[in-house]
Amino acid sequence: MTASNPPARKKIRATEQMARIMSDYFYGLNEAATTGSRKVAWCTSVGPAELLRAMGFAVHFPENHGAMLGSTRYSTDLIPEANAVGYSPDICSYLTSDIGSYLKKSTPLSKAYPGIASVPKPDVLVYNTNQCRDVQDWFNWYIREGSSRSRRSASPGRKNVVDVSEGLVDDVARQIEALVPTLEAVAGNRLDIDHVRETVALSRRCSRLLRHDVLQTARNRPTPMTTCSDGTIHME
Ligand code: SF4
């Protein structure tokens, strides 16, 4: 090895397995949307995906699609489409590229996964303004355009919260509880609280593994994670 000849980068061994998981996920969503085998919910990245999963929904994340549009460079052509219908160029590019994708009927999913014609059509949209309020304008666009029902959970903005008080937790819990009747009506089945507990426990375990067992490995020298995508794309 010389300075001009850096060592070959090794792939993370789990990459192929993760690619299979993502492929199964997108084909599963497509099957749900095209055959009606399961109801499809669109959900913001901060949830409440656990509730939806526990109720049997196939869950699509528009922010995930927005990231895909950026990483595949589709967004360059798509963002102006959203700007043309009134969305500012200064707001979240995941939002504008996803709406542009809808307007232009163009998605990298079709290229990455042959047989998938479009993003899965939603039966219900559920958003949570905990992460930012842009999601409200994003999801409401689809409500106005179409067919599906929407529910929201409006957590207090994080920037305004100094202490997470019991009152705030109770407020958010009640808003999430209020989603249940609509979701039961769309799903056609009753909420099983044990299934919710199991799903939340899995989600918590996953978050802890990512934070403590995976991302912490980047502190080692040499680090097993060398790129942004090692730490972000692979966490999906
Ligand atoms: S800015 Fe808001 S809408 Fe955009 S990706 Fe981030 S959390 Fe989602």
mmCIF file of C-alpha atoms and ligand atoms in Angstrom:
data_model
loop_
_atom_site.group_PDB
_atom_site.id
_atom_site.type_symbol
_atom_site.label_atom_id
_atom_site.label_comp_id
_atom_site.label_asym_id
_atom_site.label_seq_id
_atom_site.Cartn_x
_atom_site.Cartn_y
_atom_site.Cartn_z
ATOM 1 C CA MET A 1 0.000 0.000 0.000
ATOM 2 C CA THR A 2 1.299 3.515 -0.837
ATOM 3 C CA ALA A 3 -0.131 6.944 -0.101
ATOM 4 C CA SER A 4 -1.443 7.124 -3.668
ATOM 5 C CA ASN A 5 -2.872 3.670 -3.441
ATOM 6 C CA PRO A 6 -5.413 3.535 -0.585
ATOM 7 C CA PRO A 7 -6.661 0.166 0.633
ATOM 8 C CA ALA A 8 -9.721 -1.225 -1.073
ATOM 9 C CA ARG A 9 -12.862 -0.423 0.883
ATOM 10 C CA LYS A 10 -14.687 -3.425 2.217
ATOM 11 C CA LYS A 11 -18.417 -3.698 2.097
ATOM 12 C CA ILE A 12 -20.347 -4.104 5.312
ATOM 13 C CA ARG A 13 -21.243 -7.788 5.300
ATOM 14 C CA ALA A 14 -24.889 -7.180 6.135
ATOM 15 C CA THR A 15 -25.358 -4.970 3.052
ATOM 16 C CA GLU A 16 -26.773 -7.749 0.888
ATOM 17 C CA GLN A 17 -29.107 -8.921 3.610
ATOM 18 C CA MET A 18 -30.311 -5.362 4.154
ATOM 19 C CA ALA A 19 -30.892 -4.935 0.412
ATOM 20 C CA ARG A 20 -33.079 -8.058 0.527
ATOM 21 C CA ILE A 21 -35.012 -6.687 3.500
ATOM 22 C CA MET A 22 -35.668 -3.418 1.651
ATOM 23 C CA SER A 23 -36.677 -5.274 -1.493
ATOM 24 C CA ASP A 24 -39.125 -7.453 0.467
ATOM 25 C CA TYR A 25 -40.468 -4.333 2.147
ATOM 26 C CA PHE A 26 -41.156 -2.444 -1.085
ATOM 27 C CA TYR A 27 -42.606 -5.471 -2.886
ATOM 28 C CA GLY A 28 -44.773 -6.154 0.171
ATOM 29 C CA LEU A 29 -46.085 -2.590 0.090
ATOM 30 C CA ASN A 30 -46.742 -2.869 -3.624
ATOM 31 C CA GLU A 31 -48.642 -6.107 -3.164
ATOM 32 C CA ALA A 32 -50.764 -4.586 -0.402
ATOM 33 C CA ALA A 33 -51.620 -1.574 -2.549
ATOM 34 C CA THR A 34 -52.281 -3.429 -5.775
ATOM 35 C CA THR A 35 -54.123 -6.469 -4.443
ATOM 36 C CA GLY A 36 -55.770 -5.023 -1.343
ATOM 37 C CA SER A 37 -54.311 -7.818 0.780
ATOM 38 C CA ARG A 38 -53.541 -5.230 3.470
ATOM 39 C CA LYS A 39 -54.490 -1.614 4.011
ATOM 40 C CA VAL A 40 -51.756 0.911 3.299
ATOM 41 C CA ALA A 41 -50.946 3.756 5.684
ATOM 42 C CA TRP A 42 -48.579 6.598 4.974
ATOM 43 C CA CYS A 43 -46.751 7.748 8.062
ATOM 44 C CA THR A 44 -44.254 10.416 9.050
ATOM 45 C CA SER A 45 -40.797 9.293 10.071
ATOM 46 C CA VAL A 46 -41.354 9.958 13.766
ATOM 47 C CA GLY A 47 -44.395 7.758 13.793
ATOM 48 C CA PRO A 48 -46.668 6.487 15.082
ATOM 49 C CA ALA A 49 -45.568 3.605 12.859
ATOM 50 C CA GLU A 50 -45.717 1.159 15.770
ATOM 51 C CA LEU A 51 -49.458 1.680 16.151
ATOM 52 C CA LEU A 52 -49.993 1.214 12.417
ATOM 53 C CA ARG A 53 -47.833 -1.883 12.219
ATOM 54 C CA ALA A 54 -49.543 -3.420 15.227
ATOM 55 C CA MET A 55 -52.875 -2.928 13.454
ATOM 56 C CA GLY A 56 -51.673 -4.760 10.357
ATOM 57 C CA PHE A 57 -51.144 -1.811 8.025
ATOM 58 C CA ALA A 58 -48.448 -1.888 5.369
ATOM 59 C CA VAL A 59 -46.627 1.365 6.165
ATOM 60 C CA HIS A 60 -45.092 3.701 3.600
ATOM 61 C CA PHE A 61 -42.874 6.596 4.693
ATOM 62 C CA PRO A 62 -42.912 9.567 2.288
ATOM 63 C CA GLU A 63 -39.743 10.921 3.934
ATOM 64 C CA ASN A 64 -37.986 7.688 3.048
ATOM 65 C CA HIS A 65 -39.142 8.167 -0.539
ATOM 66 C CA GLY A 66 -37.918 11.783 -0.399
ATOM 67 C CA ALA A 67 -34.460 10.565 0.658
ATOM 68 C CA MET A 68 -34.494 8.085 -2.203
ATOM 69 C CA LEU A 69 -35.408 10.862 -4.654
ATOM 70 C CA GLY A 70 -32.435 12.882 -3.424
ATOM 71 C CA SER A 71 -29.897 10.054 -3.443
ATOM 72 C CA THR A 72 -30.903 8.966 -6.951
ATOM 73 C CA ARG A 73 -30.886 12.622 -8.138
ATOM 74 C CA TYR A 74 -34.478 12.490 -9.300
ATOM 75 C CA SER A 75 -35.162 15.484 -7.068
ATOM 76 C CA THR A 76 -33.392 17.937 -9.391
ATOM 77 C CA ASP A 77 -36.146 17.530 -11.963
ATOM 78 C CA LEU A 78 -38.960 17.081 -9.455
ATOM 79 C CA ILE A 79 -38.559 19.962 -7.000
ATOM 80 C CA PRO A 80 -39.444 22.605 -9.646
ATOM 81 C CA GLU A 81 -42.748 20.788 -10.204
ATOM 82 C CA ALA A 82 -43.712 21.403 -6.570
ATOM 83 C CA ASN A 83 -42.414 24.974 -6.719
ATOM 84 C CA ALA A 84 -44.693 25.556 -9.707
ATOM 85 C CA VAL A 85 -47.785 24.695 -7.658
ATOM 86 C CA GLY A 86 -46.775 27.014 -4.838
ATOM 87 C CA TYR A 87 -44.349 25.205 -2.549
ATOM 88 C CA SER A 88 -41.400 27.448 -1.710
ATOM 89 C CA PRO A 89 -37.892 26.402 -2.791
ATOM 90 C CA ASP A 90 -36.811 27.226 0.772
ATOM 91 C CA ILE A 91 -38.749 24.463 2.516
ATOM 92 C CA CYS A 92 -37.859 20.806 2.992
ATOM 93 C CA SER A 93 -36.571 19.282 -0.245
ATOM 94 C CA TYR A 94 -37.905 15.847 0.740
ATOM 95 C CA LEU A 95 -41.362 17.403 0.701
ATOM 96 C CA THR A 96 -40.972 19.222 -2.604
ATOM 97 C CA SER A 97 -39.296 16.305 -4.366
ATOM 98 C CA ASP A 98 -41.974 13.867 -3.160
ATOM 99 C CA ILE A 99 -44.812 16.127 -4.310
ATOM 100 C CA GLY A 100 -42.948 16.676 -7.581
ATOM 101 C CA SER A 101 -42.692 12.901 -7.924
ATOM 102 C CA TYR A 102 -46.449 12.620 -7.505
ATOM 103 C CA LEU A 103 -47.112 15.377 -10.050
ATOM 104 C CA LYS A 104 -44.707 13.970 -12.602
ATOM 105 C CA LYS A 105 -45.599 10.338 -11.893
ATOM 106 C CA SER A 106 -41.941 9.520 -11.585
ATOM 107 C CA THR A 107 -40.294 7.382 -8.918
ATOM 108 C CA PRO A 108 -36.965 5.555 -8.639
ATOM 109 C CA LEU A 109 -38.887 2.667 -7.055
ATOM 110 C CA SER A 110 -39.866 1.532 -10.556
ATOM 111 C CA LYS A 111 -36.253 1.397 -11.624
ATOM 112 C CA ALA A 112 -34.932 -0.231 -8.448
ATOM 113 C CA TYR A 113 -37.760 -2.752 -8.170
ATOM 114 C CA PRO A 114 -39.058 -3.944 -11.546
ATOM 115 C CA GLY A 115 -42.814 -4.438 -11.521
ATOM 116 C CA ILE A 116 -43.539 -1.564 -9.139
ATOM 117 C CA ALA A 117 -45.332 1.114 -11.131
ATOM 118 C CA SER A 118 -45.749 3.782 -8.473
ATOM 119 C CA VAL A 119 -45.567 4.512 -4.780
ATOM 120 C CA PRO A 120 -48.317 2.575 -2.970
ATOM 121 C CA LYS A 121 -51.620 4.402 -2.833
ATOM 122 C CA PRO A 122 -52.690 5.158 0.742
ATOM 123 C CA ASP A 123 -55.863 4.127 2.520
ATOM 124 C CA VAL A 124 -55.039 6.486 5.374
ATOM 125 C CA LEU A 125 -52.398 9.094 6.146
ATOM 126 C CA VAL A 126 -51.144 9.620 9.680
ATOM 127 C CA TYR A 127 -48.766 12.403 10.521
ATOM 128 C CA ASN A 128 -47.075 13.694 13.586
ATOM 129 C CA THR A 129 -45.819 17.252 13.808
ATOM 130 C CA ASN A 130 -43.261 16.385 16.475
ATOM 131 C CA GLN A 131 -40.370 16.629 14.054
ATOM 132 C CA CYS A 132 -41.524 19.734 12.149
ATOM 133 C CA ARG A 133 -44.701 21.319 10.879
ATOM 134 C CA ASP A 134 -43.821 20.935 7.182
ATOM 135 C CA VAL A 135 -45.231 17.435 7.309
ATOM 136 C CA GLN A 136 -48.667 18.943 7.817
ATOM 137 C CA ASP A 137 -48.465 20.829 4.504
ATOM 138 C CA TRP A 138 -46.991 17.752 2.876
ATOM 139 C CA PHE A 139 -49.650 15.249 3.961
ATOM 140 C CA ASN A 140 -52.509 17.695 3.538
ATOM 141 C CA TRP A 141 -51.529 18.067 -0.099
ATOM 142 C CA TYR A 142 -52.296 14.385 -0.615
ATOM 143 C CA ILE A 143 -55.530 14.676 1.335
ATOM 144 C CA ARG A 144 -56.677 17.481 -0.938
ATOM 145 C CA GLU A 145 -55.605 15.554 -4.022
ATOM 146 C CA GLY A 146 -57.188 12.344 -3.201
ATOM 147 C CA SER A 147 -59.038 9.828 -1.644
ATOM 148 C CA SER A 148 -57.665 8.833 1.622
ATOM 149 C CA ARG A 149 -58.530 9.730 5.150
ATOM 150 C CA SER A 150 -56.050 11.544 7.299
ATOM 151 C CA ARG A 151 -55.446 11.698 11.005
ATOM 152 C CA ARG A 152 -52.890 13.739 12.821
ATOM 153 C CA SER A 153 -51.106 13.759 16.111
ATOM 154 C CA ALA A 154 -49.673 17.169 16.968
ATOM 155 C CA SER A 155 -46.920 16.785 19.516
ATOM 156 C CA PRO A 156 -45.516 19.941 21.065
ATOM 157 C CA GLY A 157 -42.584 21.240 19.004
ATOM 158 C CA ARG A 158 -39.328 20.010 20.473
ATOM 159 C CA LYS A 159 -37.723 23.444 20.382
ATOM 160 C CA ASN A 160 -40.370 24.671 22.798
ATOM 161 C CA VAL A 161 -40.062 21.813 25.248
ATOM 162 C CA VAL A 162 -37.526 22.177 28.034
ATOM 163 C CA ASP A 163 -38.812 19.484 30.366
ATOM 164 C CA VAL A 164 -40.902 16.562 29.249
ATOM 165 C CA SER A 165 -43.605 16.830 31.853
ATOM 166 C CA GLU A 166 -46.265 14.244 32.641
ATOM 167 C CA GLY A 167 -48.838 16.647 31.229
ATOM 168 C CA LEU A 168 -47.102 16.697 27.849
ATOM 169 C CA VAL A 169 -46.762 12.924 27.777
ATOM 170 C CA ASP A 170 -50.432 12.598 28.662
ATOM 171 C CA ASP A 171 -51.386 15.083 25.951
ATOM 172 C CA VAL A 172 -49.509 13.145 23.254
ATOM 173 C CA ALA A 173 -50.784 9.793 24.539
ATOM 174 C CA ARG A 174 -54.374 11.031 24.297
ATOM 175 C CA GLN A 175 -53.840 12.265 20.764
ATOM 176 C CA ILE A 176 -52.454 8.888 19.766
ATOM 177 C CA GLU A 177 -55.387 7.140 21.448
ATOM 178 C CA ALA A 178 -57.727 9.382 19.468
ATOM 179 C CA LEU A 179 -56.300 7.926 16.239
ATOM 180 C CA VAL A 180 -57.488 4.460 17.102
ATOM 181 C CA PRO A 181 -61.196 4.558 16.127
ATOM 182 C CA THR A 182 -60.443 5.856 12.629
ATOM 183 C CA LEU A 183 -57.608 3.393 12.158
ATOM 184 C CA GLU A 184 -59.812 0.516 13.312
ATOM 185 C CA ALA A 185 -62.468 1.568 10.814
ATOM 186 C CA VAL A 186 -59.948 1.690 7.954
ATOM 187 C CA ALA A 187 -58.158 -1.507 8.966
ATOM 188 C CA GLY A 188 -61.366 -3.396 9.609
ATOM 189 C CA ASN A 189 -60.057 -4.875 12.837
ATOM 190 C CA ARG A 190 -59.746 -3.984 16.500
ATOM 191 C CA LEU A 191 -56.610 -2.805 18.169
ATOM 192 C CA ASP A 192 -54.854 -5.532 20.139
ATOM 193 C CA ILE A 193 -52.996 -3.734 22.938
ATOM 194 C CA ASP A 194 -50.633 -6.689 23.489
ATOM 195 C CA HIS A 195 -49.613 -6.475 19.868
ATOM 196 C CA VAL A 196 -48.960 -2.745 20.273
ATOM 197 C CA ARG A 197 -46.786 -3.427 23.332
ATOM 198 C CA GLU A 198 -44.827 -6.049 21.433
ATOM 199 C CA THR A 199 -44.311 -3.695 18.461
ATOM 200 C CA VAL A 200 -43.242 -0.780 20.672
ATOM 201 C CA ALA A 201 -40.799 -3.071 22.524
ATOM 202 C CA LEU A 202 -39.258 -4.160 19.210
ATOM 203 C CA SER A 203 -39.003 -0.552 18.075
ATOM 204 C CA ARG A 204 -37.309 0.432 21.331
ATOM 205 C CA ARG A 205 -34.887 -2.455 21.062
ATOM 206 C CA CYS A 206 -34.088 -1.500 17.477
ATOM 207 C CA SER A 207 -33.386 2.130 18.477
ATOM 208 C CA ARG A 208 -31.105 1.061 21.308
ATOM 209 C CA LEU A 209 -29.219 -1.363 19.081
ATOM 210 C CA LEU A 210 -28.713 1.337 16.468
ATOM 211 C CA ARG A 211 -27.589 3.934 18.973
ATOM 212 C CA HIS A 212 -25.478 1.835 21.307
ATOM 213 C CA ASP A 213 -24.318 -1.162 19.314
ATOM 214 C CA VAL A 214 -24.090 0.167 15.767
ATOM 215 C CA LEU A 215 -23.339 3.910 15.711
ATOM 216 C CA GLN A 216 -20.933 3.588 18.638
ATOM 217 C CA THR A 217 -18.703 1.330 16.553
ATOM 218 C CA ALA A 218 -17.775 4.434 14.538
ATOM 219 C CA ARG A 219 -15.626 5.527 17.504
ATOM 220 C CA ASN A 220 -13.191 2.708 16.783
ATOM 221 C CA ARG A 221 -10.049 3.173 14.735
ATOM 222 C CA PRO A 222 -10.171 1.960 12.097
ATOM 223 C CA THR A 223 -13.882 2.604 11.994
ATOM 224 C CA PRO A 224 -16.146 0.023 10.383
ATOM 225 C CA MET A 225 -18.389 2.852 9.140
ATOM 226 C CA THR A 226 -16.736 5.124 6.647
ATOM 227 C CA THR A 227 -19.502 6.982 4.886
ATOM 228 C CA CYS A 228 -22.664 8.838 5.727
ATOM 229 C CA SER A 229 -24.668 6.123 4.040
ATOM 230 C CA ASP A 230 -23.159 3.487 6.342
ATOM 231 C CA GLY A 231 -24.702 5.359 9.254
ATOM 232 C CA THR A 232 -27.970 6.440 7.660
ATOM 233 C CA ILE A 233 -29.091 4.356 4.696
ATOM 234 C CA HIS A 234 -28.188 1.104 6.372
ATOM 235 C CA MET A 235 -30.174 1.970 9.456
ATOM 236 C CA GLU A 236 -33.356 1.694 7.414
HETATM 237 S S1 SF4 B 1 -37.600 18.839 7.387
HETATM 238 FE FE1 SF4 B 1 -39.445 17.978 8.331
HETATM 239 S S2 SF4 B 1 -40.595 17.113 6.613
HETATM 240 FE FE2 SF4 B 1 -38.534 17.425 5.901
HETATM 241 S S3 SF4 B 1 -37.527 15.450 6.239
HETATM 242 FE FE3 SF4 B 1 -37.107 16.747 8.028
HETATM 243 S S4 SF4 B 1 -38.681 16.210 9.495
HETATM 244 FE FE4 SF4 B 1 -39.383 15.478 7.496
#
